[in-house]
CSV table of N, CA, C and O in Angstrom, one decimal:
chain,number,residue,atom,x,y,z
A,1,MET,N,-201.6,-287.0,79.7
A,1,MET,CA,-203.1,-287.7,79.3
A,1,MET,C,-203.1,-288.4,78.2
A,1,MET,O,-202.7,-287.8,76.8
A,2,ARG,N,-203.9,-289.2,77.8
A,2,ARG,CA,-204.0,-290.2,76.3
A,2,ARG,C,-205.3,-289.0,75.8
A,2,ARG,O,-206.0,-288.5,76.5
A,3,ILE,N,-204.7,-289.0,74.1
A,3,ILE,CA,-205.8,-288.5,73.4
A,3,ILE,C,-206.9,-288.7,73.5
A,3,ILE,O,-207.9,-287.8,73.4
A,4,ASP,N,-207.5,-289.9,73.8
A,4,ASP,CA,-208.7,-290.7,73.5
A,4,ASP,C,-209.8,-289.8,74.9
A,4,ASP,O,-210.6,-289.3,74.7
A,5,LYS,N,-209.0,-290.1,75.9
A,5,LYS,CA,-209.4,-289.6,77.0
A,5,LYS,C,-209.5,-287.6,77.2
A,5,LYS,O,-210.5,-287.3,77.6
A,6,TYR,N,-208.6,-287.0,76.6
A,6,TYR,CA,-208.7,-285.7,76.3
A,6,TYR,C,-209.8,-285.3,75.6
A,6,TYR,O,-210.6,-284.0,75.8
A,7,LEU,N,-210.5,-285.9,74.4
A,7,LEU,CA,-210.9,-285.6,73.6
A,7,LEU,C,-212.2,-285.9,74.3
A,7,LEU,O,-213.4,-285.1,73.9
A,8,LYS,N,-212.8,-286.8,75.0
A,8,LYS,CA,-213.8,-287.3,75.9
A,8,LYS,C,-213.8,-285.8,77.2
A,8,LYS,O,-215.1,-285.1,77.1
A,9,ASN,N,-213.0,-285.4,77.7
A,9,ASN,CA,-212.7,-284.2,78.9
A,9,ASN,C,-213.1,-283.6,77.9
A,9,ASN,O,-214.2,-282.2,78.8
A,10,SER,N,-213.0,-283.0,77.0
A,10,SER,CA,-212.9,-281.6,76.7
A,10,SER,C,-214.1,-281.8,75.5
A,10,SER,O,-214.5,-280.6,75.0
A,11,ARG,N,-215.0,-282.6,75.5
A,11,ARG,CA,-216.1,-282.8,75.0
A,11,ARG,C,-216.1,-282.1,73.5
A,11,ARG,O,-217.0,-281.9,73.0
A,12,ILE,N,-215.2,-282.4,73.0
A,12,ILE,CA,-215.1,-282.5,71.4
A,12,ILE,C,-215.9,-283.6,70.9
A,12,ILE,O,-216.4,-283.5,69.8
A,13,ILE,N,-215.4,-284.8,71.4
A,13,ILE,CA,-216.2,-286.2,71.1
A,13,ILE,C,-216.7,-286.7,72.3
A,13,ILE,O,-216.2,-286.9,73.3
A,14,LYS,N,-217.6,-287.0,72.3
A,14,LYS,CA,-218.9,-287.6,72.9
A,14,LYS,C,-218.6,-288.8,74.2
A,14,LYS,O,-218.4,-288.8,75.3
A,15,ARG,N,-217.9,-289.7,73.3
A,15,ARG,CA,-217.4,-290.8,74.2
A,15,ARG,C,-216.4,-290.9,73.9
A,15,ARG,O,-215.8,-290.9,72.8
A,16,ARG,N,-215.6,-291.8,75.0
A,16,ARG,CA,-214.2,-292.3,75.0
A,16,ARG,C,-214.0,-293.4,74.0
A,16,ARG,O,-213.1,-293.8,73.0
A,17,THR,N,-215.0,-294.2,73.6
A,17,THR,CA,-215.1,-295.2,72.6
A,17,THR,C,-214.9,-294.6,71.3
A,17,THR,O,-213.9,-295.4,70.6
A,18,ILE,N,-215.9,-293.6,71.4
A,18,ILE,CA,-215.9,-293.2,69.7
A,18,ILE,C,-214.3,-292.6,69.8
A,18,ILE,O,-213.8,-292.6,68.4
A,19,ALA,N,-213.9,-291.7,70.4
A,19,ALA,CA,-212.5,-291.1,70.6
A,19,ALA,C,-211.2,-292.0,70.2
A,19,ALA,O,-210.4,-291.9,69.1
A,20,LYS,N,-211.6,-293.5,70.7
A,20,LYS,CA,-210.5,-294.2,70.4
A,20,LYS,C,-210.9,-294.9,68.9
A,20,LYS,O,-209.8,-295.1,68.0
A,21,GLU,N,-211.8,-294.9,68.2
A,21,GLU,CA,-212.3,-295.4,67.0
A,21,GLU,C,-211.4,-294.5,65.9
A,21,GLU,O,-210.9,-294.8,65.1
A,22,ALA,N,-212.0,-293.2,66.2
A,22,ALA,CA,-211.8,-292.0,65.6
A,22,ALA,C,-210.0,-292.1,65.3
A,22,ALA,O,-209.6,-292.2,63.9
A,23,CYS,N,-208.9,-292.6,66.5
A,23,CYS,CA,-207.4,-292.8,66.5
A,23,CYS,C,-207.7,-293.8,65.5
A,23,CYS,O,-206.3,-293.7,65.0
A,24,ASP,N,-208.4,-294.7,65.7
A,24,ASP,CA,-207.5,-295.8,65.4
A,24,ASP,C,-207.8,-296.0,63.6
A,24,ASP,O,-207.6,-296.9,62.7
A,25,ARG,N,-209.2,-295.5,62.8
A,25,ARG,CA,-208.9,-294.9,61.8
A,25,ARG,C,-208.3,-293.9,61.1
A,25,ARG,O,-208.7,-293.5,60.3
A,26,GLY,N,-207.8,-293.2,62.1
A,26,GLY,CA,-206.6,-292.7,61.4
A,26,GLY,C,-207.3,-290.8,61.0
A,26,GLY,O,-206.7,-290.5,60.3
A,27,ARG,N,-207.9,-290.6,61.9
A,27,ARG,CA,-208.9,-289.5,61.9
A,27,ARG,C,-208.6,-287.9,62.7
A,27,ARG,O,-208.7,-287.3,62.7
A,28,VAL,N,-207.5,-289.0,63.8
A,28,VAL,CA,-207.0,-287.8,64.6
A,28,VAL,C,-205.3,-287.8,64.2
A,28,VAL,O,-204.5,-288.5,64.1
A,29,LEU,N,-204.9,-286.5,64.2
A,29,LEU,CA,-203.6,-286.5,64.0
A,29,LEU,C,-203.0,-285.4,65.2
A,29,LEU,O,-203.9,-284.2,65.8
A,30,ILE,N,-201.7,-285.7,65.6
A,30,ILE,CA,-201.7,-284.8,67.0
A,30,ILE,C,-200.2,-284.1,66.4
A,30,ILE,O,-199.0,-285.2,65.9
A,31,ASN,N,-199.6,-282.7,66.0
A,31,ASN,CA,-198.7,-282.4,65.8
A,31,ASN,C,-198.4,-282.9,63.9
A,31,ASN,O,-196.9,-283.3,63.8
A,32,ASP,N,-199.1,-283.1,63.7
A,32,ASP,CA,-199.1,-283.6,62.4
A,32,ASP,C,-198.7,-285.1,62.1
A,32,ASP,O,-198.3,-285.7,60.8
A,33,ARG,N,-198.9,-285.8,62.9
A,33,ARG,CA,-198.6,-287.8,63.1
A,33,ARG,C,-199.7,-287.9,63.4
A,33,ARG,O,-200.5,-287.5,64.4
A,34,GLN,N,-200.0,-289.1,62.9
A,34,GLN,CA,-201.3,-290.0,63.0
A,34,GLN,C,-201.2,-290.3,64.3
A,34,GLN,O,-200.1,-291.3,64.6
A,35,ALA,N,-202.3,-290.2,65.0
A,35,ALA,CA,-202.1,-290.5,66.4
A,35,ALA,C,-203.0,-291.7,67.2
A,35,ALA,O,-203.8,-292.4,66.2
A,36,LYS,N,-202.4,-292.9,67.8
A,36,LYS,CA,-203.2,-294.1,68.6
A,36,LYS,C,-204.0,-293.3,69.6
A,36,LYS,O,-203.5,-292.5,70.1
A,37,ALA,N,-205.2,-294.1,70.3
A,37,ALA,CA,-205.8,-293.8,71.4
A,37,ALA,C,-205.0,-293.6,72.9
A,37,ALA,O,-205.3,-292.7,73.3
A,38,GLY,N,-203.7,-294.6,72.6
A,38,GLY,CA,-202.6,-294.3,73.8
A,38,GLY,C,-202.0,-293.2,73.6
A,38,GLY,O,-200.9,-293.3,74.7
A,39,ASP,N,-201.9,-292.6,72.9
A,39,ASP,CA,-200.8,-291.3,72.7
A,39,ASP,C,-201.0,-290.6,73.5
A,39,ASP,O,-202.0,-290.0,73.9
A,40,GLU,N,-200.1,-290.0,74.2
A,40,GLU,CA,-200.2,-289.0,75.5
A,40,GLU,C,-200.4,-287.4,74.6
A,40,GLU,O,-199.4,-287.2,73.5
A,41,VAL,N,-200.6,-286.9,75.4
A,41,VAL,CA,-200.7,-285.1,74.4
A,41,VAL,C,-200.3,-284.2,75.7
A,41,VAL,O,-200.8,-284.9,77.0
A,42,LYS,N,-200.0,-283.1,75.3
A,42,LYS,CA,-199.1,-282.0,76.5
A,42,LYS,C,-199.9,-280.6,75.9
A,42,LYS,O,-200.2,-280.7,74.8
A,43,VAL,N,-199.9,-279.4,77.0
A,43,VAL,CA,-200.2,-278.4,77.0
A,43,VAL,C,-199.3,-277.8,75.5
A,43,VAL,O,-197.7,-278.4,75.5
A,44,GLY,N,-200.2,-277.3,74.5
A,44,GLY,CA,-199.0,-276.6,73.5
A,44,GLY,C,-198.8,-277.8,72.1
A,44,GLY,O,-199.3,-277.3,70.8
A,45,ASP,N,-199.7,-278.9,72.2
A,45,ASP,CA,-199.8,-280.0,71.0
A,45,ASP,C,-200.8,-279.0,70.1
A,45,ASP,O,-202.1,-278.6,70.8
A,46,GLN,N,-200.7,-279.5,68.6
A,46,GLN,CA,-202.0,-279.0,67.9
A,46,GLN,C,-202.5,-280.3,67.4
A,46,GLN,O,-201.9,-281.5,67.0
A,47,VAL,N,-204.0,-280.4,67.7
A,47,VAL,CA,-204.7,-281.5,67.6
A,47,VAL,C,-206.0,-281.8,66.2
A,47,VAL,O,-206.3,-280.6,66.4
A,48,SER,N,-205.5,-282.2,65.3
A,48,SER,CA,-206.5,-282.2,64.2
A,48,SER,C,-207.2,-283.4,63.9
A,48,SER,O,-206.9,-284.3,64.0
A,49,ILE,N,-208.9,-283.2,63.7
A,49,ILE,CA,-209.6,-284.1,64.2
A,49,ILE,C,-210.6,-284.4,62.7
A,49,ILE,O,-211.2,-282.6,62.5
A,50,SER,N,-210.6,-285.3,62.2
A,50,SER,CA,-211.6,-285.3,61.2
A,50,SER,C,-213.1,-285.6,61.2
A,50,SER,O,-213.1,-286.4,61.6
A,51,PHE,N,-213.7,-284.8,60.9
A,51,PHE,CA,-215.2,-285.5,61.1
A,51,PHE,C,-216.0,-285.3,59.6
A,51,PHE,O,-216.6,-284.4,59.4
A,52,GLY,N,-216.0,-286.3,58.9
A,52,GLY,CA,-216.5,-286.9,58.0
A,52,GLY,C,-215.8,-285.5,56.8
A,52,GLY,O,-214.8,-285.9,56.4
A,53,SER,N,-216.5,-285.0,56.3
A,53,SER,CA,-216.1,-283.7,55.4
A,53,SER,C,-215.5,-282.5,56.0
A,53,SER,O,-214.8,-281.4,55.3
A,54,GLU,N,-215.5,-282.2,57.1
A,54,GLU,CA,-214.9,-281.1,58.1
A,54,GLU,C,-213.6,-281.8,58.8
A,54,GLU,O,-213.5,-282.7,59.1
A,55,GLU,N,-213.2,-280.8,59.0
A,55,GLU,CA,-212.0,-281.1,60.1
A,55,GLU,C,-211.5,-279.7,61.0
A,55,GLU,O,-211.9,-278.7,60.7
A,56,MET,N,-211.5,-280.2,61.8
A,56,MET,CA,-211.2,-279.2,63.4
A,56,MET,C,-210.0,-279.4,63.5
A,56,MET,O,-209.1,-280.0,64.0
A,57,LYS,N,-209.2,-277.8,63.7
A,57,LYS,CA,-207.8,-277.8,64.3
A,57,LYS,C,-208.1,-277.4,65.9
A,57,LYS,O,-208.3,-276.2,65.8
A,58,ILE,N,-207.3,-278.0,66.7
A,58,ILE,CA,-207.3,-277.2,68.1
A,58,ILE,C,-205.9,-277.1,68.5
A,58,ILE,O,-204.9,-278.2,67.9
A,59,GLU,N,-205.4,-276.1,69.8
A,59,GLU,CA,-204.5,-276.0,70.1
A,59,GLU,C,-204.5,-276.8,71.7
A,59,GLU,O,-205.6,-275.9,72.4
A,60,ILE,N,-204.3,-277.3,72.1
A,60,ILE,CA,-204.4,-277.8,73.8
A,60,ILE,C,-203.9,-277.0,74.8
A,60,ILE,O,-202.5,-276.2,74.7
A,61,VAL,N,-204.7,-276.4,75.6
A,61,VAL,CA,-204.4,-275.1,76.2
A,61,VAL,C,-204.1,-275.5,77.8
A,61,VAL,O,-203.6,-275.0,78.4
A,62,ASP,N,-205.1,-276.8,77.9
A,62,ASP,CA,-204.9,-277.4,79.4
A,62,ASP,C,-205.2,-278.5,79.8
A,62,ASP,O,-206.4,-279.0,78.9
A,63,LEU,N,-205.1,-279.1,80.4
A,63,LEU,CA,-205.5,-280.9,80.6
A,63,LEU,C,-205.9,-280.7,82.3
A,63,LEU,O,-204.9,-280.8,82.9
A,64,LYS,N,-207.1,-281.7,82.2
A,64,LYS,CA,-207.5,-281.6,83.6
A,64,LYS,C,-208.3,-282.7,83.3
A,64,LYS,O,-209.3,-283.1,82.6
A,65,GLU,N,-208.2,-283.5,84.6
A,65,GLU,CA,-209.0,-284.8,84.7
A,65,GLU,C,-210.7,-284.9,84.8
A,65,GLU,O,-211.3,-285.5,84.1
A,66,ASN,N,-211.0,-283.9,85.7
A,66,ASN,CA,-212.7,-283.5,85.8
A,66,ASN,C,-212.8,-282.2,85.4
A,66,ASN,O,-212.3,-281.1,85.8
A,67,VAL,N,-213.4,-282.3,84.5
A,67,VAL,CA,-214.1,-280.8,84.1
A,67,VAL,C,-215.8,-280.9,83.7
A,67,VAL,O,-216.3,-281.8,83.4
A,68,ARG,N,-216.0,-279.7,84.1
A,68,ARG,CA,-217.6,-279.3,83.9
A,68,ARG,C,-217.7,-279.0,82.9
A,68,ARG,O,-217.0,-278.3,81.4
A,69,LYS,N,-219.1,-279.3,82.3
A,69,LYS,CA,-219.4,-278.8,81.3
A,69,LYS,C,-219.4,-277.5,80.5
A,69,LYS,O,-218.8,-276.8,79.8
A,70,GLU,N,-219.1,-276.4,81.5
A,70,GLU,CA,-219.3,-275.5,80.8
A,70,GLU,C,-217.5,-274.8,81.0
A,70,GLU,O,-217.2,-273.7,80.4
A,71,ASP,N,-216.8,-275.4,81.5
A,71,ASP,CA,-215.6,-275.3,81.6
A,71,ASP,C,-214.2,-276.0,80.6
A,71,ASP,O,-213.5,-275.9,79.9
A,72,ALA,N,-215.0,-276.8,80.0
A,72,ALA,CA,-214.9,-278.0,79.0
A,72,ALA,C,-214.1,-277.3,77.8
A,72,ALA,O,-213.0,-277.2,77.1
A,73,GLU,N,-214.5,-275.7,77.1
A,73,GLU,CA,-213.9,-275.1,75.8
A,73,GLU,C,-213.0,-274.3,76.2
A,73,GLU,O,-212.1,-274.0,75.3
A,74,LYS,N,-212.7,-274.2,77.5
A,74,LYS,CA,-211.3,-273.4,77.7
A,74,LYS,C,-210.2,-274.6,77.8
A,74,LYS,O,-208.8,-273.9,78.3
A,75,LEU,N,-210.6,-275.9,77.4
A,75,LEU,CA,-208.8,-276.9,77.4
A,75,LEU,C,-208.2,-276.7,76.1
A,75,LEU,O,-207.5,-277.1,76.0
A,76,TYR,N,-209.2,-276.1,75.3
A,76,TYR,CA,-208.9,-275.8,73.8
A,76,TYR,C,-208.9,-274.5,73.0
A,76,TYR,O,-210.0,-274.1,73.6
A,77,ARG,N,-208.1,-274.6,72.2
A,77,ARG,CA,-208.3,-273.4,71.3
A,77,ARG,C,-208.4,-273.6,69.7
A,77,ARG,O,-207.7,-274.3,69.2
A,78,ARG,N,-209.1,-273.0,68.9
A,78,ARG,CA,-209.6,-273.2,67.8
A,78,ARG,C,-208.1,-272.6,67.0
A,78,ARG,O,-207.9,-271.5,67.1
A,79,ILE,N,-207.7,-273.4,65.9
A,79,ILE,CA,-206.5,-272.7,65.2
A,79,ILE,C,-207.6,-272.7,64.0
A,79,ILE,O,-208.2,-272.9,63.0
């Protein structure tokens, strides 16, 4: 699954276009490498997202195309 789509499905970032912009600006890292919006992620990957002065680190636990709001946090684990 593409990283921009994953960030939207897991509700870490509200919109896919915003997730794409974050990737394009170098604010998203996959396994300590700068991510492009089209980069594929898999279970076990570690993702780091910079929100201004804060940084969020997660590990991907599950990949799903359709996710209910209540189940979105089950897709990742904070590190």
